[in-house]
Coordinates of C-alpha atoms in Angstrom, one line a residue:
X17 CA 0.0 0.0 0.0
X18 CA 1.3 3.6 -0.8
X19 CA 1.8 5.9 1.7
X20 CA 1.3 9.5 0.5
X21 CA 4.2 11.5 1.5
X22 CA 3.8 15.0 2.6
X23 CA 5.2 18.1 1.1
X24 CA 8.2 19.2 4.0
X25 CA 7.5 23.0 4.2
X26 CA 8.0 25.2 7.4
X27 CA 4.7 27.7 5.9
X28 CA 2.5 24.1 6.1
X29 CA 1.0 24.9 9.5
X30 CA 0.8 28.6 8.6
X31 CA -3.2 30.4 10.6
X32 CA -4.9 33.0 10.5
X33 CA -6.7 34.5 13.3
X34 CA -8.4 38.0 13.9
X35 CA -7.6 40.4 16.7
X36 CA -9.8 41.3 20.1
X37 CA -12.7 43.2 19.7
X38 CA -11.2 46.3 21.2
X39 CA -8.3 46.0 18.8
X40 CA -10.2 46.8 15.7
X41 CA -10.9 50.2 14.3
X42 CA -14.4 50.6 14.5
X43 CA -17.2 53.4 13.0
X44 CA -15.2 54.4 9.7
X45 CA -17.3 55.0 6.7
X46 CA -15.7 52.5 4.1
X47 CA -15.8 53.7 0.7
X48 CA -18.6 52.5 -1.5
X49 CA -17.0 53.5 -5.4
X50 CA -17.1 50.6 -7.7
X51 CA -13.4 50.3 -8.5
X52 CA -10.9 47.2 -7.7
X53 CA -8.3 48.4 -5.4
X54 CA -7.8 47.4 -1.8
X55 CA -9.2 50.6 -0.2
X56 CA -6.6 50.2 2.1
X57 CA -2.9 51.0 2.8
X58 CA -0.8 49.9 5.9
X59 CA 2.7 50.7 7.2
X60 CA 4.4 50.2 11.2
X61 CA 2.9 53.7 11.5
X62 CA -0.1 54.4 10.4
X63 CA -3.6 53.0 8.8
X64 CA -4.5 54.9 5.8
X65 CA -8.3 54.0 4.6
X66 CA -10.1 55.4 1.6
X67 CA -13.7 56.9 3.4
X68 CA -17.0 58.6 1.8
X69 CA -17.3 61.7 1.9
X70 CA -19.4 64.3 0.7
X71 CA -18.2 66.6 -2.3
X72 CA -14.5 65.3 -3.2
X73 CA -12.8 62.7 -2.2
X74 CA -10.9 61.8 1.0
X75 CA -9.1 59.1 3.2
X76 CA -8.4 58.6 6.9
X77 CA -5.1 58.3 8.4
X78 CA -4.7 56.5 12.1
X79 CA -2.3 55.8 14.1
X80 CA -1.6 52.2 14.7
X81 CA -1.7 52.2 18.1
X82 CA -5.1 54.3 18.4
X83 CA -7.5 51.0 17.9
X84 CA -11.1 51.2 19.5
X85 CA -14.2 53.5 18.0
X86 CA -12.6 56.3 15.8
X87 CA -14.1 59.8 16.6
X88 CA -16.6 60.8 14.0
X89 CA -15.0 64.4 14.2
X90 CA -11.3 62.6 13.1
X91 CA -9.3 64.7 10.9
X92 CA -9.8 63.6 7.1
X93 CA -7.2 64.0 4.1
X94 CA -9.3 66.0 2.0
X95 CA -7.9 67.5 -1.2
X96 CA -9.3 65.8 -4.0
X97 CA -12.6 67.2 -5.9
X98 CA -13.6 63.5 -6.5
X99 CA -13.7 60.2 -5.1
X100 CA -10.1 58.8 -4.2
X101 CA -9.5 55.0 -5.8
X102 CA -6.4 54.0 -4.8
X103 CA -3.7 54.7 -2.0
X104 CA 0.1 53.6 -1.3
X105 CA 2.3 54.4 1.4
X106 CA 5.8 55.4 0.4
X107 CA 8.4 52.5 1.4
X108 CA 10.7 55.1 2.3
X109 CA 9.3 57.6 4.3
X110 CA 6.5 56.0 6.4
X111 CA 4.7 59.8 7.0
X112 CA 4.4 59.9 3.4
X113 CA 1.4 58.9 1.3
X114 CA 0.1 58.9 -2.3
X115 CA -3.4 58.8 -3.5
X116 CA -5.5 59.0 -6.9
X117 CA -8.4 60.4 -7.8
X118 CA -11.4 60.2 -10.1
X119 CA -10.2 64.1 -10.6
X120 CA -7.4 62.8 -13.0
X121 CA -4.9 64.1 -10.0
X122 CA -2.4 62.0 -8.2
X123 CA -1.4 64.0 -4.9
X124 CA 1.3 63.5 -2.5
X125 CA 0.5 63.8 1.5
X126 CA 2.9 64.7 4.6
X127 CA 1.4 62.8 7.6
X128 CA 2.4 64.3 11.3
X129 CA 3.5 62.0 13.6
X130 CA 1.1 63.7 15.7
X131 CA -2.9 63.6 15.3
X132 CA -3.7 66.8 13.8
X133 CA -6.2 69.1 14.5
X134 CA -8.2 69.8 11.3
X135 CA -8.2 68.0 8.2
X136 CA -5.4 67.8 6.0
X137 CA -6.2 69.6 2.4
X138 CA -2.4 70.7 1.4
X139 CA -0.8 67.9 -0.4
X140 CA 3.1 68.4 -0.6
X141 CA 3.0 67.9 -4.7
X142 CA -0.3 67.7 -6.9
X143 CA 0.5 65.3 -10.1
X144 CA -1.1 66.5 -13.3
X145 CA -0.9 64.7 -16.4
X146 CA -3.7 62.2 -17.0
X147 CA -6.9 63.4 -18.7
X148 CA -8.9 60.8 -17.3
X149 CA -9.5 59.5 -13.8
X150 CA -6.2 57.8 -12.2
X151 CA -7.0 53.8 -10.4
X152 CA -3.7 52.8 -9.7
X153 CA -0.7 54.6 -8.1
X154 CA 2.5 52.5 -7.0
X155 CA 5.8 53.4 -4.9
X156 CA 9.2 52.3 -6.7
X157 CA 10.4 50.0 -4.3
X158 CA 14.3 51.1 -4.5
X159 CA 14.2 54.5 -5.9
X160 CA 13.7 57.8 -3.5
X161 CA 10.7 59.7 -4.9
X162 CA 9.8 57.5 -7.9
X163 CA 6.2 56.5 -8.1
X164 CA 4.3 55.4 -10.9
X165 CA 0.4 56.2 -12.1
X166 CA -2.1 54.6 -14.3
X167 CA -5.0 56.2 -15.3
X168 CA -8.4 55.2 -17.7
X169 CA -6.8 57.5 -20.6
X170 CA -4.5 54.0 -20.7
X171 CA -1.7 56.1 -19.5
X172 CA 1.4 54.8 -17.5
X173 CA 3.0 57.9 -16.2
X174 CA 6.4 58.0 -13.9
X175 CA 6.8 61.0 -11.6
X176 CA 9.7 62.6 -9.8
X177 CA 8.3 63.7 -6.3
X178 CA 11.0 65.5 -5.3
X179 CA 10.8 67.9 -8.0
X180 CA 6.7 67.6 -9.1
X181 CA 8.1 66.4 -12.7
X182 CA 6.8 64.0 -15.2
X183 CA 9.7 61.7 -15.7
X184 CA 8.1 58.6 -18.4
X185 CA 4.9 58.5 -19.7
X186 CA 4.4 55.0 -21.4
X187 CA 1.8 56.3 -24.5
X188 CA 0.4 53.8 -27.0
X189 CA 1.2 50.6 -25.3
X190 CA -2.2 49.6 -23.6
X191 CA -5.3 49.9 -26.3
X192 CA -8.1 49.6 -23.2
X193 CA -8.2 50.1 -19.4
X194 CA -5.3 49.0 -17.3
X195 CA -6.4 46.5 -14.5
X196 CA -3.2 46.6 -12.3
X197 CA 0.7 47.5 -12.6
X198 CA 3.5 45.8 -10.4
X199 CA 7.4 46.3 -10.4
X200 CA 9.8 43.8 -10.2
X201 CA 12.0 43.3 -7.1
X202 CA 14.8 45.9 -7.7
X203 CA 12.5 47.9 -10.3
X204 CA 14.0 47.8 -13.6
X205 CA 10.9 46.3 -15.2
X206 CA 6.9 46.3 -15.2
X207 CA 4.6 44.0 -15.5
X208 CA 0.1 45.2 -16.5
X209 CA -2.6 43.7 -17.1
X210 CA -5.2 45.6 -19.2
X211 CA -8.8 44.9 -20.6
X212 CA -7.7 43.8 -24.2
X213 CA -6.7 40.6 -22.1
X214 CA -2.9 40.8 -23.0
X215 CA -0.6 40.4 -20.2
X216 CA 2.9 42.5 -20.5
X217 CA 6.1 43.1 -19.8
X218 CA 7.7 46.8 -19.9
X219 CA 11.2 48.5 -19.3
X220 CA 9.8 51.9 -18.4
X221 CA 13.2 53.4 -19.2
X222 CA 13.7 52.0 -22.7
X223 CA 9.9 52.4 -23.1
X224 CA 10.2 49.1 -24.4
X225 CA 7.4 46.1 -24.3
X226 CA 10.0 43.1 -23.4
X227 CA 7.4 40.5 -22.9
X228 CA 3.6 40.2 -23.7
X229 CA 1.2 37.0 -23.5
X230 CA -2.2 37.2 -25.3
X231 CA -5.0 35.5 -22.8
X232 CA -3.2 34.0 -20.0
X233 CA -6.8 33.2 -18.8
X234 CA -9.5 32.6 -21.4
X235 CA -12.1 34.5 -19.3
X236 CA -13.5 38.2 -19.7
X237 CA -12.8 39.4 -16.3
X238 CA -10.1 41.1 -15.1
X239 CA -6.7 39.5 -14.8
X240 CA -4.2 40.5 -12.0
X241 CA -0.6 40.0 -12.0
X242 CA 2.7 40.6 -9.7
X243 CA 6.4 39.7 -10.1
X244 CA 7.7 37.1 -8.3
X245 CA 11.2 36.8 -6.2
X246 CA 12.4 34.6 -9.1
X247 CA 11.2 37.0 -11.8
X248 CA 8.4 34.9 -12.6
X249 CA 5.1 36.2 -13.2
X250 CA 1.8 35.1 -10.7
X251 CA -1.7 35.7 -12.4
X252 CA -5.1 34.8 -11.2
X253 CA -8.1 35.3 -13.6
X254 CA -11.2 33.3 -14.9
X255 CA -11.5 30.2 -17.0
X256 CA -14.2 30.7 -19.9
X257 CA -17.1 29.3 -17.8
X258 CA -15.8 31.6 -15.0
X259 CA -14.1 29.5 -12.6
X260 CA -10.9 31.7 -10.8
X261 CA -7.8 30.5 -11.4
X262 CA -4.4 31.1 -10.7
X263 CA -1.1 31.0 -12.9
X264 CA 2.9 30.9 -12.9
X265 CA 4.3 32.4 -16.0
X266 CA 8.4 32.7 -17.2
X267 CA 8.1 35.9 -19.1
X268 CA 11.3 34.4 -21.5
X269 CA 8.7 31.7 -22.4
X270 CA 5.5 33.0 -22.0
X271 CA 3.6 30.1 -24.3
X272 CA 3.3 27.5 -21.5
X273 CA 2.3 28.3 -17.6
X274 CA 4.9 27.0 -15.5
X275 CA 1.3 25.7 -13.7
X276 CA -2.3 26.6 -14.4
X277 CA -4.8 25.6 -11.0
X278 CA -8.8 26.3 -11.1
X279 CA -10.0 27.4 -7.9
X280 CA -13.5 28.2 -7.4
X281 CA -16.2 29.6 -9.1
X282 CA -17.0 33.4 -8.2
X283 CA -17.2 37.0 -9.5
X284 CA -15.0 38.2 -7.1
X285 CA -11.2 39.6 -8.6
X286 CA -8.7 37.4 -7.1
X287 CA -6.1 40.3 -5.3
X288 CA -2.7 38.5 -4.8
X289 CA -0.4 39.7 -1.8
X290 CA 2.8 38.2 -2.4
X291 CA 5.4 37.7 0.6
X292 CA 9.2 37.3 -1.3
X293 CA 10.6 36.4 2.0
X294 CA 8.3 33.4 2.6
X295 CA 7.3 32.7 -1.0
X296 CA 3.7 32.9 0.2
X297 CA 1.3 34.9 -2.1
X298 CA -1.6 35.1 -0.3
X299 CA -5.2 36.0 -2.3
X300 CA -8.0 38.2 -0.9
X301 CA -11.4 38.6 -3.4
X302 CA -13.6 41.7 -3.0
X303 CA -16.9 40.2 -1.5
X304 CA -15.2 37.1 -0.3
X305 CA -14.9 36.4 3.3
X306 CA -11.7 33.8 2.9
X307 CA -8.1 34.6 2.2
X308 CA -6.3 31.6 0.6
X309 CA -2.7 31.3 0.8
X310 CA -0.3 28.9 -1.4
X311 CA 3.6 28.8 -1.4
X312 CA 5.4 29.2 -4.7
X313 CA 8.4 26.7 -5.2
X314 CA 10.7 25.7 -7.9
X315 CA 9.2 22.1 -7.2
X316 CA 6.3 20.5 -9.4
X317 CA 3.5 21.7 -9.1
X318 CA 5.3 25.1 -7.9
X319 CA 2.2 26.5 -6.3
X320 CA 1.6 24.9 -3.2
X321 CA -1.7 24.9 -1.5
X322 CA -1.1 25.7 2.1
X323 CA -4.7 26.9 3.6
X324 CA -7.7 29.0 4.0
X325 CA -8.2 31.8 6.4
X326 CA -12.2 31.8 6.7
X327 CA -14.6 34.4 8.5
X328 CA -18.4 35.1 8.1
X329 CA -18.0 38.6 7.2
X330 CA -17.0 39.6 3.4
X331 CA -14.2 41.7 2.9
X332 CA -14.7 45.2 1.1
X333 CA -11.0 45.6 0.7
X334 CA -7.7 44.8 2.3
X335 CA -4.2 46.2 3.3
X336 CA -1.3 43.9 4.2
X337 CA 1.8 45.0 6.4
X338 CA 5.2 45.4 5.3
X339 CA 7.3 42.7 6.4
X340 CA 9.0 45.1 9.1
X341 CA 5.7 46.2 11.1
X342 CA 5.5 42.7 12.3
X343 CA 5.6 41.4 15.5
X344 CA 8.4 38.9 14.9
X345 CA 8.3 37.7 18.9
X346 CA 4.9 36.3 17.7
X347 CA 6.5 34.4 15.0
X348 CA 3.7 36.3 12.9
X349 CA 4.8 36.3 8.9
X350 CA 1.8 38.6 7.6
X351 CA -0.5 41.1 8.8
X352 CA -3.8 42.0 6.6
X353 CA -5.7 44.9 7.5
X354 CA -9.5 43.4 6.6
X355 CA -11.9 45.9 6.1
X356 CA -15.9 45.5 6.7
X357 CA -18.6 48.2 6.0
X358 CA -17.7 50.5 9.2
X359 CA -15.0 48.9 10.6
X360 CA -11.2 47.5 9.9
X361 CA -10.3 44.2 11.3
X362 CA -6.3 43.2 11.8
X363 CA -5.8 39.5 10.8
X364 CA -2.8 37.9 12.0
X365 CA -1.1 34.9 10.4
X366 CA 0.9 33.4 12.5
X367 CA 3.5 30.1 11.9
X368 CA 3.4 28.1 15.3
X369 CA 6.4 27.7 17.2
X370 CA 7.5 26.5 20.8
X371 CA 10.1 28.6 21.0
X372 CA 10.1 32.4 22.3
X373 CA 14.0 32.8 20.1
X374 CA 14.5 35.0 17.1
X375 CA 13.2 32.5 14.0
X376 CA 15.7 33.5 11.8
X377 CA 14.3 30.9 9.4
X378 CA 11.2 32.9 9.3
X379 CA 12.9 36.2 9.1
X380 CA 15.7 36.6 6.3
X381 CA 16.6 40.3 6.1
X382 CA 14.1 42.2 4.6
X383 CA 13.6 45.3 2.7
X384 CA 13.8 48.6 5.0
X385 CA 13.1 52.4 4.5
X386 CA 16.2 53.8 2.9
X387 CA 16.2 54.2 -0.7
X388 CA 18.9 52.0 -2.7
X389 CA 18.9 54.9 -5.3
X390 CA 17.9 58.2 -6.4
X391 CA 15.2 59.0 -8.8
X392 CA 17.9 60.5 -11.5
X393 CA 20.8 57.5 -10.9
X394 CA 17.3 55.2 -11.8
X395 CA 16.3 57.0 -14.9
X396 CA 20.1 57.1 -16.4
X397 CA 19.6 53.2 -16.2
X398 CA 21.1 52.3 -13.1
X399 CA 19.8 49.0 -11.2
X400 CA 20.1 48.2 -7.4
X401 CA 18.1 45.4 -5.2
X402 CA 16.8 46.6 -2.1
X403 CA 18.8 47.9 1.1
X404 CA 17.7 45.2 3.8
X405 CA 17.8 44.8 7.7
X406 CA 17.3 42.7 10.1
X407 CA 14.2 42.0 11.9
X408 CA 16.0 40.6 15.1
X409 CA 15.4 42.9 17.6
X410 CA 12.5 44.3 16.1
X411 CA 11.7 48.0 13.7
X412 CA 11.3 50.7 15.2
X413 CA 9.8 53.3 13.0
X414 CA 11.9 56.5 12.7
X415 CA 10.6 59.8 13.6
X416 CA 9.3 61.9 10.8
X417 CA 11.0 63.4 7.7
X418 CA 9.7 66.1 5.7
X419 CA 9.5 65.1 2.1
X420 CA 11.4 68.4 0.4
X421 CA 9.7 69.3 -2.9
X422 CA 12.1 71.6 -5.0
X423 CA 10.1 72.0 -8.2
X424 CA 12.3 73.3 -11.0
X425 CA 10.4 76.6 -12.1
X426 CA 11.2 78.6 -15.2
X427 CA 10.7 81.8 -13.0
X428 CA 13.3 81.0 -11.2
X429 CA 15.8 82.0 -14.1
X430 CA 17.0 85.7 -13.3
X431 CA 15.6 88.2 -15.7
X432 CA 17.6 89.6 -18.3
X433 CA 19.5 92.9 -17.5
X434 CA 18.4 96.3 -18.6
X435 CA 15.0 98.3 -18.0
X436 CA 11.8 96.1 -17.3
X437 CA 9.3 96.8 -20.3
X438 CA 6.5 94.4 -18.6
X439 CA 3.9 96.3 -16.2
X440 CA 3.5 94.5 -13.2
X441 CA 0.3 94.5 -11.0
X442 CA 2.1 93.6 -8.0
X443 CA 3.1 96.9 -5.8
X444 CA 6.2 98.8 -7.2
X445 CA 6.9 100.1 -3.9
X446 CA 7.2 96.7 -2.3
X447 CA 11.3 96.0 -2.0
X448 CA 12.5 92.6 -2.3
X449 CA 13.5 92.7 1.7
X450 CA 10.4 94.3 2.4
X451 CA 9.1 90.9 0.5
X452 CA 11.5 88.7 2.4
X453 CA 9.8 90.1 5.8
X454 CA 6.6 89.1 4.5
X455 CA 7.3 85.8 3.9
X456 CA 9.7 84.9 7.1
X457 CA 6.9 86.4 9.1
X458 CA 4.1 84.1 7.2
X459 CA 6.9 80.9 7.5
X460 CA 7.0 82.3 11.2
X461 CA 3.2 81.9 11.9
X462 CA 2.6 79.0 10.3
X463 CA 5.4 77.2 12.4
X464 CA 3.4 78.7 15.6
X465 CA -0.1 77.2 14.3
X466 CA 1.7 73.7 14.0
X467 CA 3.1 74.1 17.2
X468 CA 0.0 75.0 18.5
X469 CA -2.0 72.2 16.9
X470 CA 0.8 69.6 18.0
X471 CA 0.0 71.0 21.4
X472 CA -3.6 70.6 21.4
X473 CA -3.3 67.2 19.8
X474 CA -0.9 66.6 22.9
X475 CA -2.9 67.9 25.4
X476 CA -6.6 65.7 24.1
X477 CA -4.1 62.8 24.2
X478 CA -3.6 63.2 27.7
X479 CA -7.3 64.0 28.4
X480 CA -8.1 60.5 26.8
X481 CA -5.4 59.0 29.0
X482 CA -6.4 60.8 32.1
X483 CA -10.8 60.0 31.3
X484 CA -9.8 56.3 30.4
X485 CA -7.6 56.2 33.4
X486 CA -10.9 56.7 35.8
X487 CA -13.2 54.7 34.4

C-alpha cells in the first residue's frame, strides 16, 4: 500500500486569526466607489483608509496604536474634488502617502507624527498629467521619490516627487483600461494587465514592451498579476465558464504556464499579496470572506496549497503589512488589515512555534526604508536590489522626515539685464526685503499654528489618557 508523502514545508501549519474586539478600528465609513483596489494601505505607523465623503474625495489616516471606535470628528485627508481609488504608502518615508483620484490628480500627502487638529487639504506635490481619472498609483520599491500612475486614458505615467516632474509617460502601449501595474523586485521592469486581455512586460526606461502573453486566462474578467522573487510572473483570472484560477508564467517563455490551478467559481477579482521572504502569495477577493494562501516553489506543481483563512464577514477591501511592522516575537509572517462596511479588522497569520527565540528561518533580512537609489541614478539606467535589515530585535519606526519638494520653475531663471518693459500688477513700492519680511513672518506663523495644533493634539491625548484612566 502507498503511503502518500507530505510536502516538508516550514509555511505548512501557517493560521490566520483576527484580533480582540477592542483591537479593531471601528465606525469608519468605508468607501462604496465601484473600482478594484484594496481601499486600504498599511505601514508600522499608520492605517491609511479610503472613506465617503461628501463633495470630493478623502481618506483617513490613524495611528496604529489608536485601535477602539474612531471619533466621527477625526481629521480627514481632503484635497481631491472626486472620489479617491487608490492609496500607497511610500516604502521610504513612512509619513508619506500617495493617492489617486477620479479628478485625473495623483497627490502626494505629509502625515504628522502627531494627530492633527483639522483635516489635511495641502498635499506636498499635486501630479497633473492624466486626462482621465487615475486607479492605480504604485511606490518604486528602490528609488527615492519615484512612483508610478495609471490612469483610464490608458496612460502609465512615472513622476519625480521631489521635483513635481513627469519623468516617463508609457503612450500607446495599452489599447483599453489598465487592471493593475506591479514592479519587479529591484525595479527595472513592469509588469500590466489591461482589458484587451494581454498580459505585458515593460522596461519603463527604454519604453520598451520586453514580454507580452495574449490570454493567459480565457475568461473576460479582469486578470491580476505581480512579479515574483524569481522574476516569474503570478496571475489569477477566470476560466471561460468563469471558474478563478491562478497562474505561474516565465516571461522568457511565455507560451506555457509553469502551472495553471482552477479554484472556485465566483465574481469576485482574485487580489494577490505576495510575501518574497516566505514565498507565500496570499489571495483576498472583493466580496469574499476567505483569504487563501499557497507557497510558490521551484518544485512541481510550484504552487503549493497551504490553507484558508475563513470568517463570516466579506471583505470590502484589504491592506497587508510590510514585512517590518511585524511582531516577529509572535512568529507572525503577515498582517492583513480586513476591512468591513464600518470597521477594519487586523488578521494575523501566525507560523506556530515553541520557542520564544529570534526564528531566523522565518525572518531573512528584509527590505527597509532607505532608498537603494535616487530617482535621476534610476532613470540614467542604473539598477540596485533593495537595502535590507534585520528584523532581530524588532523595527522601530523612525521619527518623521519632511519630504522636500524643489520643483524646477522657469521663474526661477533671473531676468535679463536692462530696463523692465512688462507692467506688473504687484506693488512697485514693495522692495524685495520688504518681500523677504513678508514671507519669514508668514513661514514664522505657520510654524506657531503647527506648534500650537501639536500642542492641542498633545494635550486631548492626555485627556483621553487621564478620562480612560478613571473609568
Amino acid at each position: 500500500m502507498s503511503r502518500r508523502v507530505v510536502r516538508q514545508s516550514k509555511f505548512r501549519h501557517v493560521f490566520g486569526q483576527p484580533v480582540k474586539a477592542d483591537q479593531m478600528y471601528e465606525d469608519i465609513r468605508v468607501s462604496k466607489v465601484t473600482w478594484d483596489s484594496s481601499f486600504c494601505a498599511v505601514n508600522p505607523k499608520f492605517l491609511a483608509i479610503i472613506v465617503e465623503s461628501g463633495g470630493g474625495g478623502a481618506f483617513i489616516v490613524l495611528p496604529l496604536a489608536k485601535t477602539g471606535r474612531v471619533d466621527k470628528n477625526h481629521p480627514l485627508v481632503t484635497g481631491h474634488t472626486a472620489p479617491v481609488l487608490d492609496i500607497d504608502w511610500c516604502p521610504h518615508n513612512d509619513n508619506v502617502i500617495a493617492s489617486a483620484s477620479e479628478d485625473t490628480t495623483v497627490m502626494v500627502w505629509q502625515v504628522p507624527d502627531y494627530v492633527p487638529v483639522r483635516n489635511i487639504t495641502e498635499p506636498v506635490v499635486t501630479l497633473e498629467g492624466h486626462s482621465k481619472r487615475v486607479g492605480i498609483i504604485s511606490w518604486h520599491p528602490t528609488a527615492r521619490n519615484v512612483l508610478l500612475s495609471a490612469g483610464c486614458d490608458n496612460l502609465v505615467i512615472l513622476w519625480n516627487v521631489g521635483t513635481g516632474e513627469m519623468l516617463l509617460a508609457l503612450e500607446d502601449m495599452h489599447t483599453d483600461l489598465i487592471y493593475n501595474v506591479g514592479w519587479n523586485r529591484n525595479g527595472s521592469l513592469l509588469v500590466t494587465t489591461c482589458k484587451d486581455k494581454k498580459v505585458r512586460v515593460i522596461d519603463p526606461r527604454k519604453q520598451q514592451i520586453v514580454a507580452e502573453r495574449f490570454a493567459p486566462h480565457e475568461g473576460l474578467r479582469p486578470v491580476r498579476a505581480i512579479f515574483t522573487r524569481e522574476g516569474h510572473i503570478f496571475t489569477t483570472g477566470f476560466t471561460r465558464m468563469s471558474q478563478r484560477e491562478l497562474g505561474l508564467w516565465d516571461p522568457k517563455n511565455f507560451e506555457e504556464p509553469i502551472a495553471l490551478q482552477e479554484m472556485d467559481t465566483s465574481n469576485g477579482v482574485l487580489l494577490p499579496f505576495y510575501d518574497p521572504d516566505s514565498s507565500i502569495v496570499y489571495l483576498c477577493g472583493k466580496g469574499d470572506s476567505s483569504i487563501r494562501y499557497f507557497e510558490i516553489t521551484d518544485e512541481a506543481p510550484y504552487v503549493h496549497y497551504l490553507n484558508t483563512y475563513s470568517s463570516k464577514e466579506p471583505q470590502r477591501g484589504m491592506g497587508f503589512m510590510p514585512k517590518r511592522g511585524l511582531d516577529v516575537s509572535k512568529c507572525e509572517i503577515a498582517r492583513f488589515f480586513k476591512l468591513h462596511e464600518r470597521k477594519c479588522e487586523p488578521i494575523v497569520m501566525t507560523v506556530p512555534r515553541k520557542s520564544d527565540l529570534f526564528q531566523d528561518d522565518l525572518y531573512p533580512d528584509t527590505p527597509g526604508p532607505e532608498p537603494a537609489l535616487e530617482a535621476d541614478e534610476w532613470l540614467s539606467g542604473k539598477d540596485a536590489e533593495p537595502i535590507l535589515i534585520s528584523l532581530r530585535d524588532g523595527y522601530v519606526p523612525v521619527k518623521n522626515r519632511e519630504l522636500k519638494v524643489v520643483k524646477k520653475n522657469i521663474l526661477d531663471n533671473k531676468p535679463p539685464p536692462g530696463p523692465r518693459r512688462s507692467h506688473s500688477s504687484c506693488d512697485p513700492d514693495l522692495s524685495r526685503p520688504a518681500l523677504d519680511e513678508v514671507l519669514e513672518q508668514i513661514r514664522a506663523l505657520k510654524e506657531m499654528v503647527q506648534a500650537q495644533e501639536k500642542r492641542i493634539s498633545d494635550l486631548e491625548n492626555k485627556l483621553c489618557q487621564f478620562t480612560n484612566g478613571t473609568d
